[in-house]
Structure formats: C-alpha cells, structure tokens
C-alpha cells in the first residue's frame, strides 16, 4: 500500500509539474517572442509528442534548478548580512543538508524542519539584547533575492536563446514568489514579520536571541541543564500564537527534563498542551511528544498511550533520524508501555553508536543520559 502511495505521488507530481512547465513556458514564449496566443494554441495542438515531453521536462528542470539556486541565495543573503552585523556562523541548511562548523572544521550533517526549505542560524553578537541588531540579518535573504531578480530580468532582455528565455522566465517567477512570501508581513514567521515583531516586541526579541545562543551551545555539545539559569526565567504572559514567544517556555520545560525536575516539566508541558491549538504545528507536536514521554516516566501510562496515537507515532518515526529526542521517547515507550527492555536497550545502543551523525550534540548527550537512567530504573523494578 505504501509503495502504491509513493507511485501515485510521483506520477501526480510529475503530471502537475509538466502542466505547470508547459504553462510557464507558454507565458515566456508569448511575452518574449512575436508569437500570439492563438498561434501558441495552434502550435500546442499540432505539437509532436516528443517535442511536448522535451518542452515540459525543460520546464520542470528549470523549476527545480530555480528553487534550489534561489533557496541557496536566500540563505546566503542571511549569512552575509548576519556576518556584517557581527553575528557568528552556526549552521547553514538547504533542505535536509546542514553545513556546520565543528572544532574549526566544516562538516555536513542531516537535519530538517517541517515547512522550511532552508535556514541560516547564527549566534548573536555579545551585546545587551536591546542593542543587538536584527533588521539586516532578517532582510538579507530578500535582498539577495532582489539582486537575483534584477540580474534575471537584465539577462531576459539581452539573451535571445529560447531555452535560456524559458529558464530565465521561470527563474524570475519563482524568485518573485519567494520575495513576496518572505518580504511581505502577511504570515507569521517569515522574514518581514520577524523584522516587524523584533522592532516592536522586546519579549520576542529576547526570546529569539536566547534561542539563537542556546542553539549554538547545544550544537557545540552543551546540555540544556548547563546553560545559564537566568535565560529561563518564567513569563506567564505568553502569546501562544507567537512562535518566537512560545519557544521560551518550550525551551525552559525541556531544560527541566534535563535537570531532573520531572514533575515540574510535566506541569509545564501540560499547560503548553492546553494551548496546542494556538501554536504552530511543529511546536504543538513537540509539546505532545514530550508530554507523552513525561507521562510515561511519571507513571501516567493511560495518558501516554492516549497521546501516542498513530499520527504522533508517525511523526516520531519520521524525525528520529535527525532528532535524538525521538529515540528517547521510543525507548521509554518500549520500557513503560510495551515492557520490552531488550528493544529499548537496542535503541539506546544504536543512538550511542550514531551519536556524531546528529546536529545537536548537546541534545544527544542529554537524551543518552536520560535513556540510560530509565534503562537502569527498569533493571531495578521488581519482575
């Protein structure tokens, strides 16, 4: 059944891509040649099958190349603007490939965040939070896309090759879409809305700066429990629909797991779970994952079983290759719900063996320590 789904998805995607490629190519031909719409329709009706496939595949290839190139340029714009603003390099991700600096060496690891094609993370300069610049860092991606769009338009004017014109037309259309998506504050979490929020919301600015600092430390092997306690001062007045603000109680609750304050962590994630409908999807799922884990280790098995439904289990399995916390949850499930200590130990050993493949090494150290503890506790339980 899964194979059939994959086949249908591939065929459907190719069909949509071929139609889109044909339409875009048609727009380019009408715009940049003397061909009229009626002439184009007549040519399409009488086109050879071989020419049709060549044209549509050219459109698909142009679309794929444009998306890849423009995603790299967008994140490179953030990187360049961040470096000029005093930020330090942490990671540069395109799709699921992430370039990091580890012990002075450049390494490539796999990591992915749902809903994002790329991400450039940097550590803020060592300044008081209110003085840390944010506008250039956030605007750098759109600025790079605007430069690319200007270059693309100039090339369209001076180049007279049909295939090149099709590619450049698609390139400019995709670039314009990326600019609009990121450059207009129409949705939460894009570059424009972040710039606007960070100028007006000191709480959101403090939150994102601490997140950037914490991310850099975790990537370098620092566990959450070893981070400065003053970063995690609670603020009850949280806008749960604001992804920048809600990230702080999530980070604080995660730190409580690492410090061994399990009941406190359970209470915090329980409160967050009550607001899951207000959060972005990935935060809602992460909240549910950690609440399920805490329900297991605190003896609330019925609630854990209820939370670990098919959808959440599928999410956990999907992300276990890039997030070590998912193996921690699966390890706990094998012990507390399935009474399968052997498989739980195997999950632990596999994570320990593959620990250096993960991006967030501090998180891996924390998860291994927690897994070792629950395995030890399982050995001490009466049969």
XYZ file of C-alpha atoms in Angstrom:
383
model
C 0.000 0.000 0.000
C 2.835 2.390 0.882
C 4.512 1.638 -2.464
C 1.295 2.489 -4.320
C 1.047 5.779 -2.447
C 4.611 6.664 -3.406
C 3.928 5.806 -7.069
C 0.747 7.905 -7.115
C 2.572 10.817 -5.506
C 5.445 10.649 -8.012
C 3.147 10.345 -11.026
C 0.876 13.102 -9.724
C 3.814 15.371 -9.025
C 5.307 14.828 -12.469
C 1.925 15.456 -14.135
C 1.412 18.709 -12.248
C 4.998 19.702 -12.972
C 4.627 19.012 -16.688
C 1.436 21.065 -16.919
C 2.977 23.890 -14.886
C 6.120 23.784 -17.012
C 4.061 23.980 -20.200
C 2.003 26.918 -18.922
C 5.049 28.843 -17.734
C 6.903 28.131 -20.955
C 3.856 29.387 -22.883
C 3.836 32.635 -20.924
C 7.523 33.066 -21.659
C 7.045 32.433 -25.388
C 4.175 34.931 -25.660
C 5.992 37.539 -23.580
C 9.411 37.386 -25.174
C 8.639 36.425 -28.797
C 6.309 37.642 -31.521
C 4.069 34.595 -31.072
C 0.392 35.405 -30.408
C -1.838 33.426 -28.064
C -3.802 31.871 -30.966
C -0.559 30.904 -32.706
C 0.714 29.334 -29.492
C -2.521 27.328 -29.063
C -2.269 26.155 -32.685
C 1.341 25.052 -32.101
C 0.350 23.199 -28.920
C -2.463 21.347 -30.729
C -0.109 20.262 -33.505
C 2.930 19.625 -31.342
C 4.702 16.302 -31.580
C 4.670 14.079 -28.515
C 8.468 14.125 -28.394
C 8.549 17.933 -28.538
C 5.866 18.093 -25.847
C 7.905 15.989 -23.435
C 11.111 17.894 -24.209
C 9.377 21.212 -23.564
C 7.652 20.150 -20.363
C 10.753 18.428 -18.990
C 12.713 21.602 -19.720
C 10.124 23.500 -17.701
C 10.305 21.015 -14.807
C 14.129 21.060 -14.811
C 14.117 24.868 -14.859
C 11.690 24.943 -11.933
C 13.773 22.520 -9.845
C 17.048 24.317 -10.581
C 15.478 27.718 -9.860
C 14.100 26.620 -6.487
C 17.439 25.104 -5.443
C 19.559 28.062 -6.587
C 17.234 30.679 -5.119
C 16.975 28.860 -1.783
C 20.777 28.843 -1.533
C 20.930 32.533 -2.487
C 18.260 33.446 0.077
C 20.053 31.742 2.954
C 23.426 33.076 1.734
C 21.912 36.550 1.948
C 21.023 35.956 5.598
C 24.553 34.647 6.227
C 26.287 37.624 4.606
C 24.051 40.175 6.334
C 24.471 38.402 9.674
C 28.264 38.338 9.423
C 28.291 42.051 8.557
C 26.114 42.704 11.635
C 28.504 40.927 13.990
C 26.779 37.540 14.212
C 28.771 34.302 14.297
C 28.236 31.353 11.952
C 26.408 28.356 13.475
C 24.777 26.384 10.656
C 23.630 26.718 7.054
C 20.874 24.338 5.947
C 19.466 23.717 2.475
C 16.576 21.249 2.570
C 17.933 18.487 4.871
C 21.675 19.058 4.343
C 23.257 21.242 7.012
C 26.747 22.737 6.955
C 28.175 23.349 10.432
C 31.464 24.406 11.977
C 32.685 21.700 14.366
C 36.023 22.090 16.159
C 37.154 24.517 13.479
C 36.248 22.113 10.677
C 33.358 22.356 8.222
C 31.106 19.306 8.371
C 27.856 18.292 6.680
C 25.039 16.663 8.654
C 21.382 15.916 8.049
C 18.656 17.939 9.719
C 15.209 19.062 8.701
C 12.468 21.399 9.877
C 8.972 20.920 8.522
C 7.781 23.729 6.289
C 11.195 25.206 5.559
C 13.441 24.772 2.519
C 16.489 26.220 4.203
C 17.707 28.015 7.286
C 20.771 30.026 8.276
C 21.340 30.061 12.030
C 23.868 32.368 13.664
C 24.870 33.351 17.172
C 24.179 36.994 18.089
C 26.973 39.403 18.990
C 27.940 39.737 22.661
C 25.874 42.848 23.344
C 22.947 43.734 25.609
C 19.869 42.211 23.998
C 18.245 45.576 23.321
C 21.323 46.666 21.333
C 21.667 43.565 19.152
C 20.882 44.469 15.506
C 18.210 42.334 13.837
C 16.981 44.147 10.718
C 19.902 43.420 8.382
C 20.089 39.745 9.404
C 16.397 39.211 8.623
C 16.410 41.368 5.468
C 19.497 39.740 3.955
C 17.606 36.863 2.329
C 15.104 39.050 0.493
C 17.890 41.466 -0.501
C 19.777 38.588 -2.141
C 16.616 37.532 -3.997
C 16.015 41.093 -5.221
C 19.552 41.219 -6.633
C 18.991 37.841 -8.323
C 15.696 39.087 -9.791
C 17.369 42.204 -11.220
C 20.086 40.074 -12.825
C 17.468 37.671 -14.228
C 15.445 40.485 -15.798
C 18.564 42.005 -17.409
C 19.520 38.616 -18.862
C 15.981 38.155 -20.208
C 16.334 41.437 -22.078
C 19.740 40.737 -23.615
C 19.572 36.944 -24.197
C 17.783 35.641 -27.308
C 18.017 31.882 -26.811
C 14.599 30.159 -26.499
C 15.617 27.590 -23.857
C 17.520 30.227 -21.866
C 14.493 32.523 -22.007
C 12.238 29.763 -20.673
C 14.652 29.101 -17.811
C 15.050 32.810 -17.010
C 11.291 33.345 -17.091
C 10.740 30.520 -14.615
C 13.688 31.740 -12.532
C 12.205 35.258 -12.273
C 8.701 33.969 -11.500
C 9.975 31.681 -8.711
C 12.193 34.458 -7.353
C 9.267 36.893 -7.311
C 7.185 34.369 -5.358
C 9.992 33.879 -2.810
C 10.347 37.651 -2.434
C 6.614 38.077 -1.849
C 6.408 35.154 0.594
C 9.323 36.421 2.681
C 9.190 40.176 2.044
C 5.572 40.905 2.969
C 4.490 40.551 6.630
C 1.431 38.517 5.675
C 2.204 35.387 7.673
C 3.859 34.675 10.997
C 7.459 33.543 10.972
C 8.598 34.974 7.640
C 11.433 37.480 7.360
C 9.233 40.573 7.110
C 7.005 39.686 10.067
C 10.081 38.827 12.161
C 11.636 42.223 11.394
C 8.417 43.975 12.319
C 7.936 41.980 15.521
C 11.534 42.303 16.724
C 11.316 46.092 16.424
C 8.066 46.297 18.405
C 8.148 43.361 20.806
C 11.071 43.311 23.310
C 9.849 39.973 24.701
C 10.023 38.362 21.263
C 13.479 39.835 20.666
C 14.781 38.493 23.985
C 13.281 35.108 23.133
C 14.865 34.803 19.688
C 18.270 35.972 20.917
C 18.281 33.373 23.709
C 17.118 30.723 21.241
C 19.996 31.556 18.904
C 22.500 31.441 21.770
C 21.044 28.189 23.112
C 21.048 26.588 19.653
C 24.728 27.444 19.183
C 25.596 25.965 22.589
C 23.551 22.782 22.055
C 25.166 22.268 18.651
C 28.566 22.552 20.341
C 27.696 19.852 22.889
C 26.328 21.865 25.825
C 23.331 20.262 27.526
C 20.290 22.432 28.402
C 20.891 21.875 32.130
C 24.304 23.537 31.817
C 23.015 26.762 30.260
C 22.680 29.981 32.313
C 19.646 29.717 34.615
C 18.751 33.397 34.113
C 17.867 32.679 30.496
C 14.921 30.590 31.649
C 13.060 32.967 33.929
C 9.361 32.222 33.503
C 6.967 34.698 31.948
C 3.325 33.722 32.403
C 2.089 36.313 29.918
C 2.745 34.329 26.728
C 1.115 34.766 23.351
C 0.945 31.123 22.291
C 0.234 32.040 18.683
C 3.556 33.903 18.573
C 6.188 31.311 17.656
C 9.010 33.494 18.988
C 7.411 33.902 22.414
C 6.168 30.341 22.890
C 9.611 28.913 22.117
C 10.876 30.128 25.510
C 8.542 28.101 27.770
C 9.214 25.125 25.482
C 12.953 25.579 25.992
C 12.502 26.063 29.745
C 10.360 22.932 30.072
C 12.917 20.929 28.052
C 15.646 22.161 30.389
C 13.613 20.922 33.376
C 13.634 17.424 31.870
C 17.424 17.598 31.612
C 17.833 18.884 35.192
C 15.677 16.045 36.539
C 12.735 18.252 37.572
C 10.316 15.787 36.016
C 7.077 16.772 37.756
C 7.760 20.457 37.096
C 8.435 19.645 33.455
C 5.212 17.616 33.278
C 3.212 20.562 34.639
C 4.802 22.968 32.163
C 4.200 20.738 29.144
C 0.671 20.022 30.359
C -0.076 23.761 30.349
C 1.517 24.131 26.935
C -0.569 21.211 25.656
C -3.737 23.066 26.645
C -2.701 25.789 24.154
C -1.601 23.449 21.354
C -4.368 24.703 19.078
C -2.843 28.194 19.183
C 0.718 27.070 18.355
C 2.359 26.386 15.027
C 2.107 22.714 14.118
C 5.680 21.647 14.901
C 5.564 23.210 18.387
C 2.226 21.503 19.072
C 3.683 18.140 18.031
C 6.879 18.632 20.060
C 4.773 19.546 23.102
C 2.702 16.385 22.666
C 5.849 14.249 22.247
C 7.423 15.496 25.472
C 4.150 15.264 27.397
C 3.832 11.641 26.280
C 7.393 10.952 27.461
C 6.807 12.625 30.806
C 3.513 10.795 31.224
C 5.395 7.507 30.837
C 8.224 8.272 33.264
C 5.820 9.629 35.907
C 3.547 6.574 35.787
C 0.693 8.133 33.822
C 0.554 5.234 31.359
C -3.042 5.705 30.256
C -2.422 9.291 29.250
C 0.803 8.351 27.485
C -0.987 5.659 25.476
C -3.703 8.154 24.554
C -1.186 10.758 23.393
C 0.878 8.274 21.395
C -1.709 7.798 18.683
C -0.909 6.798 15.099
C -0.312 10.385 13.947
C 2.164 11.195 16.732
C 3.923 7.854 16.347
C 4.340 8.515 12.618
C 5.782 11.966 13.423
C 8.224 10.464 15.931
C 9.430 7.832 13.466
C 9.756 10.432 10.706
C 12.068 12.656 12.749
C 14.066 10.079 14.730
C 16.905 10.160 12.181
C 17.549 13.859 12.807
C 16.282 14.376 16.388
C 17.689 12.150 19.138
C 14.783 13.030 21.436
C 12.577 10.781 19.324
C 14.702 7.738 20.179
C 14.398 8.715 23.854
C 10.608 8.654 23.546
C 10.629 5.321 21.687
C 12.989 3.873 24.299
C 10.623 4.960 27.087
C 7.640 3.501 25.216
C 9.339 0.125 24.937
C 10.019 0.094 28.680
C 6.895 1.625 30.187
C 4.164 0.622 27.727
C 5.490 -2.444 25.888
C 7.584 -3.969 28.708
C 10.335 -4.674 26.166
C 13.622 -3.798 27.827
C 15.693 -5.606 25.182
C 14.407 -3.422 22.310
C 14.739 -0.324 24.499
C 18.391 -1.157 25.138
C 18.919 -1.700 21.407
C 17.508 1.772 20.684
C 19.929 3.216 23.246
C 22.945 1.400 21.789
C 22.059 2.452 18.244
C 21.786 6.112 19.248
C 25.080 5.892 21.147
C 26.767 4.373 18.099
C 25.384 7.018 15.722
C 25.584 9.994 18.080
C 28.002 12.001 15.907
C 25.613 11.931 12.944
C 23.226 14.283 14.749
C 23.375 18.046 14.512
C 22.546 18.971 18.117
C 25.201 17.191 20.149
C 24.112 18.653 23.492
C 20.646 17.241 22.918
C 22.144 13.835 22.109
C 24.166 13.828 25.358
C 21.044 14.744 27.307
C 18.906 12.074 25.637
C 21.513 9.354 26.133
C 21.789 10.225 29.832
C 18.003 10.125 30.247
C 17.730 6.832 28.363
C 20.484 5.301 30.465
C 18.608 6.365 33.597
C 15.282 4.853 32.572
C 17.029 1.629 31.483
C 18.721 1.475 34.891
C 15.416 2.074 36.656
C 13.846 -0.698 34.582
C 16.505 -3.129 35.799
C 15.667 -2.279 39.405
C 11.915 -2.760 39.024
C 10.502 -5.973 40.516
C 9.569 -8.603 37.961
